[in-house]
CSV table of C-alpha atoms and ligand atoms in Angstrom, one decimal:
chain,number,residue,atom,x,y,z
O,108,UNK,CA,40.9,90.3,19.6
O,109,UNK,CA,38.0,88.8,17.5
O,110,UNK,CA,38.8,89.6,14.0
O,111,UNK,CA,35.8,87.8,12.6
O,112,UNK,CA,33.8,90.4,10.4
O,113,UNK,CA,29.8,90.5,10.7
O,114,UNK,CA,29.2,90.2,6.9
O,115,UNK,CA,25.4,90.9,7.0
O,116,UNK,CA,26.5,94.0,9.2
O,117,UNK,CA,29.0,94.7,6.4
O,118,UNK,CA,26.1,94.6,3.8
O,119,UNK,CA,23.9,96.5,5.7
O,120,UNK,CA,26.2,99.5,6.0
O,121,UNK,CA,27.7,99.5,2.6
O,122,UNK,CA,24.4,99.4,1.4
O,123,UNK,CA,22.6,102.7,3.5
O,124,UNK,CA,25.9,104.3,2.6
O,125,UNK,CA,25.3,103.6,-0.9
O,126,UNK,CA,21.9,104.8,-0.9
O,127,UNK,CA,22.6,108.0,0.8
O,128,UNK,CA,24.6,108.6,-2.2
O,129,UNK,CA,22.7,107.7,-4.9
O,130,UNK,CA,19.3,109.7,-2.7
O,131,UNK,CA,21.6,112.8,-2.5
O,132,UNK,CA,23.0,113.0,-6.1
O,133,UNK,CA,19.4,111.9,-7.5
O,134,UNK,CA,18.3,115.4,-5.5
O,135,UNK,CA,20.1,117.1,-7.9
O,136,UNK,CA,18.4,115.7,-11.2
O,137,UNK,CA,21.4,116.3,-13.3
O,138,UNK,CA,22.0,120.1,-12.5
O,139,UNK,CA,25.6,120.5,-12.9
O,140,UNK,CA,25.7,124.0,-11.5
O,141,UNK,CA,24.5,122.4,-8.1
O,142,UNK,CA,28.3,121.1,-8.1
O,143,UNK,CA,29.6,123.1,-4.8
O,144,UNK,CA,26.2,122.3,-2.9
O,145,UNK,CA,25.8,118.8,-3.6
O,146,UNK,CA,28.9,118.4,-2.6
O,147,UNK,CA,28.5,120.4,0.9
O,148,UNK,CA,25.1,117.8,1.4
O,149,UNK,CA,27.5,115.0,0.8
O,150,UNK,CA,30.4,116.7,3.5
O,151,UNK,CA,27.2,117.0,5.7
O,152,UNK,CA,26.2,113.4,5.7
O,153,UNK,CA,29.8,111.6,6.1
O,154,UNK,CA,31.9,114.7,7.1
O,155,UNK,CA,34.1,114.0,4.5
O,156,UNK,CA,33.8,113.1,0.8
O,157,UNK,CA,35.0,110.0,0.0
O,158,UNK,CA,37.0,109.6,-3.2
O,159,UNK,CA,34.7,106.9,-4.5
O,160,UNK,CA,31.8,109.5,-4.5
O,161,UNK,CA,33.5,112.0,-6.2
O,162,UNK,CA,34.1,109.4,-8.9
O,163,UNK,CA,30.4,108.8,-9.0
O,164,UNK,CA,29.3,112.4,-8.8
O,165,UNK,CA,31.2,112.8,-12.1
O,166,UNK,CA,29.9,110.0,-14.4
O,167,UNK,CA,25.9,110.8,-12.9
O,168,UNK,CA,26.4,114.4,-13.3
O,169,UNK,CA,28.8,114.2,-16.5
O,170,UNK,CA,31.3,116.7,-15.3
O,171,UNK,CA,34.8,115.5,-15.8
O,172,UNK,CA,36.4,114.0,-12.5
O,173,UNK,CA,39.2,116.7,-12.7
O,174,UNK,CA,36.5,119.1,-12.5
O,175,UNK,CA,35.5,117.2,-9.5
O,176,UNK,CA,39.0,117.5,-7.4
O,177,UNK,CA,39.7,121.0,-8.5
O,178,UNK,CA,36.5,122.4,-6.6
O,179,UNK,CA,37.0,120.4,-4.0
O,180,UNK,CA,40.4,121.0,-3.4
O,181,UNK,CA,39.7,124.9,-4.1
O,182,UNK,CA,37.5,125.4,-1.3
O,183,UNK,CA,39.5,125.0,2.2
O,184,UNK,CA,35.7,123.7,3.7
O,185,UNK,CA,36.0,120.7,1.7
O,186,UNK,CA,38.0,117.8,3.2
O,187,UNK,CA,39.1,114.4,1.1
O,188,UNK,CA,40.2,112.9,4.8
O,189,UNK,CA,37.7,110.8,7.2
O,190,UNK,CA,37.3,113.0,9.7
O,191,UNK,CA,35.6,112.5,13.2
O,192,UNK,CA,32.0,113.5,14.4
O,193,UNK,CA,33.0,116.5,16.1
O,194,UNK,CA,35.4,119.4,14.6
O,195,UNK,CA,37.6,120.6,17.3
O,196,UNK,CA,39.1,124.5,15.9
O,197,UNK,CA,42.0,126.0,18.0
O,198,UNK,CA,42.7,129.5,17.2
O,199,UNK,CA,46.5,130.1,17.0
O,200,UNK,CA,46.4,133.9,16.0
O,201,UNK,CA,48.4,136.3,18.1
O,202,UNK,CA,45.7,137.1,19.9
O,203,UNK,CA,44.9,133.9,21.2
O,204,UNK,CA,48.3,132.5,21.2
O,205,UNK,CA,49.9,135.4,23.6
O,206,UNK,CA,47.1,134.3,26.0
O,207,UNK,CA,47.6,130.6,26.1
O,208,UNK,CA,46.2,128.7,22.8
O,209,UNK,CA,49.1,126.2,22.4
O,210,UNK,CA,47.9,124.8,25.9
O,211,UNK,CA,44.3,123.8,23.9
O,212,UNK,CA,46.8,121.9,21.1
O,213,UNK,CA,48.6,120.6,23.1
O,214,UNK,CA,46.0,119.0,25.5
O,215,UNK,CA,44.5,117.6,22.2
O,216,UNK,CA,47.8,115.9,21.8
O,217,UNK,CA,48.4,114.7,25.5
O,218,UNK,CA,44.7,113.5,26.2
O,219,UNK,CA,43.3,112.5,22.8
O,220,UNK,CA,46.4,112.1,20.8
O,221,UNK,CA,45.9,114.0,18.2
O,222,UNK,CA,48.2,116.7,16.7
O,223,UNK,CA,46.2,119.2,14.3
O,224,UNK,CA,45.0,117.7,10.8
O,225,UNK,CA,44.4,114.5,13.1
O,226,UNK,CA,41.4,112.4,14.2
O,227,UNK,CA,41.1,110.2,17.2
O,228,UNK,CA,41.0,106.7,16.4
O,229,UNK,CA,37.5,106.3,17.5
O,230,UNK,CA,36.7,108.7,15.0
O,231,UNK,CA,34.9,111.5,17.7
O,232,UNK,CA,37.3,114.4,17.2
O,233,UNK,CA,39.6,116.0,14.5
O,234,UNK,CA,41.7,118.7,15.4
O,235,UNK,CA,42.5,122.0,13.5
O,236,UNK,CA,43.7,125.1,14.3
O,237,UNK,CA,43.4,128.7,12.2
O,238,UNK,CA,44.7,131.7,12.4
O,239,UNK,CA,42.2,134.4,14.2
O,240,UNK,CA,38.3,133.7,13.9
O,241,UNK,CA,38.3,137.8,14.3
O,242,UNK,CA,36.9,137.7,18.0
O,243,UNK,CA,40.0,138.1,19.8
O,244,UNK,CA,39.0,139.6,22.8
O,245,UNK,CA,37.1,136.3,23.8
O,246,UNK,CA,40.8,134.3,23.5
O,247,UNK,CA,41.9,132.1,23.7
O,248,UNK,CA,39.4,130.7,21.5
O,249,UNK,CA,38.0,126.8,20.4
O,250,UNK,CA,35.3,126.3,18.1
O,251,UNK,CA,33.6,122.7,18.5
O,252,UNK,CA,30.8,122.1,15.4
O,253,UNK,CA,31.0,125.9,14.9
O,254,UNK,CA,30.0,126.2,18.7
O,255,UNK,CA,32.4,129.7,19.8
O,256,UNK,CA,34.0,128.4,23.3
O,257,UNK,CA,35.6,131.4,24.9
O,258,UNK,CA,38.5,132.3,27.4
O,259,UNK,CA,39.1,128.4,27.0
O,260,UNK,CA,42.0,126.9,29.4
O,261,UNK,CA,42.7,123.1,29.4
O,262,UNK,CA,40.4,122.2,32.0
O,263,UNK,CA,37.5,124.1,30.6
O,264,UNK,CA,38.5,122.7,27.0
O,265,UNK,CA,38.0,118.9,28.9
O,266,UNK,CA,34.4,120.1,30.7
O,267,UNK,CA,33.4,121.2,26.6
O,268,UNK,CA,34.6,118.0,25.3
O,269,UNK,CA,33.0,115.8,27.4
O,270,UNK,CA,29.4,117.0,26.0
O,271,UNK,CA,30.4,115.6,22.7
O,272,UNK,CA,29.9,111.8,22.3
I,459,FES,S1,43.6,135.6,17.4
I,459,FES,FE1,42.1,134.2,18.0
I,459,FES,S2,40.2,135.2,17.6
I,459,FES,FE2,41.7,136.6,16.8
């Protein structure tokens, strides 16, 4: 395995990832009550929030980093883990479970290794499951990006999957 790292390539991506930042929290001007949707622009752009952001968030907008953490850790939308470029949601509620939803966790497992809270090491699917999405007539149920999949089985869960790159 060639371990050499493209430095210029390096630089090139900490840099656009650095302006993305500073572009998105310059949006803001300052406007400290824009907290919670800054923050969702930020989730948008990297699907996550990295830590270090967070820590720049607070000194540009001057809200204490405590502040910070307890928003985001209030609001179960937020995640502080990378996670991949396509949210895979498995409803486990009764509903869904009595008709099979288990089989769509545990396909994730078998054929993308990844348990729920998980993302695949090529970063194109993390996996969580919740407890009814209040449609359970449609079960069992998988939400991919907020896309509603219904009556899913493990083959049909595979044929969904495979339009997401
Ligand atoms: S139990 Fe799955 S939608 Fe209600």
């Amino acid at each position: 395995m060639d371990l050499t790292l493209d430095f210029p390539k390096v630089k090139a991506i900490v840099e656009s990832y650095t302006e993305k930042v500073d572009s998105l929290i310059e949006s803001y001007a300052g406007n400290k009550e824009q907290l919670i949707s800054l923050l969702q622009d930020i989730q948008a752009e990297f699907n996550y929030l990295p830590q270090d952001v967070l820590v720049k968030i607070s000194q540009k907008l001057d809200i204490p980093l405590s502040q910070v953490f307890s928003v985001v850790t209030f609001f179960r939308a937020f995640t502080l883990k990378p996670r991949g470029r396509h949210l895979v949601t498995v409803c486990l509620g009764t509903a869904c479970h009595v008709k099979g939803g288990q089989r769509m966790v545990d396909k994730m497992e078998r054929d993308y290794g990844i348990k729920p809270g998980e993302t695949t090491e090529d970063m194109r699917f993390s996996l969580e499951t919740v407890n009814c999405l209040g449609c359970c007539a449609l079960g069992p149920v998988v939400v991919v990006d907020g896309k509603y999949e219904s009556k899913m089985n493990p083959d049909k869960l595979d044929r969904v999957l495979r339009g997401y790159k």
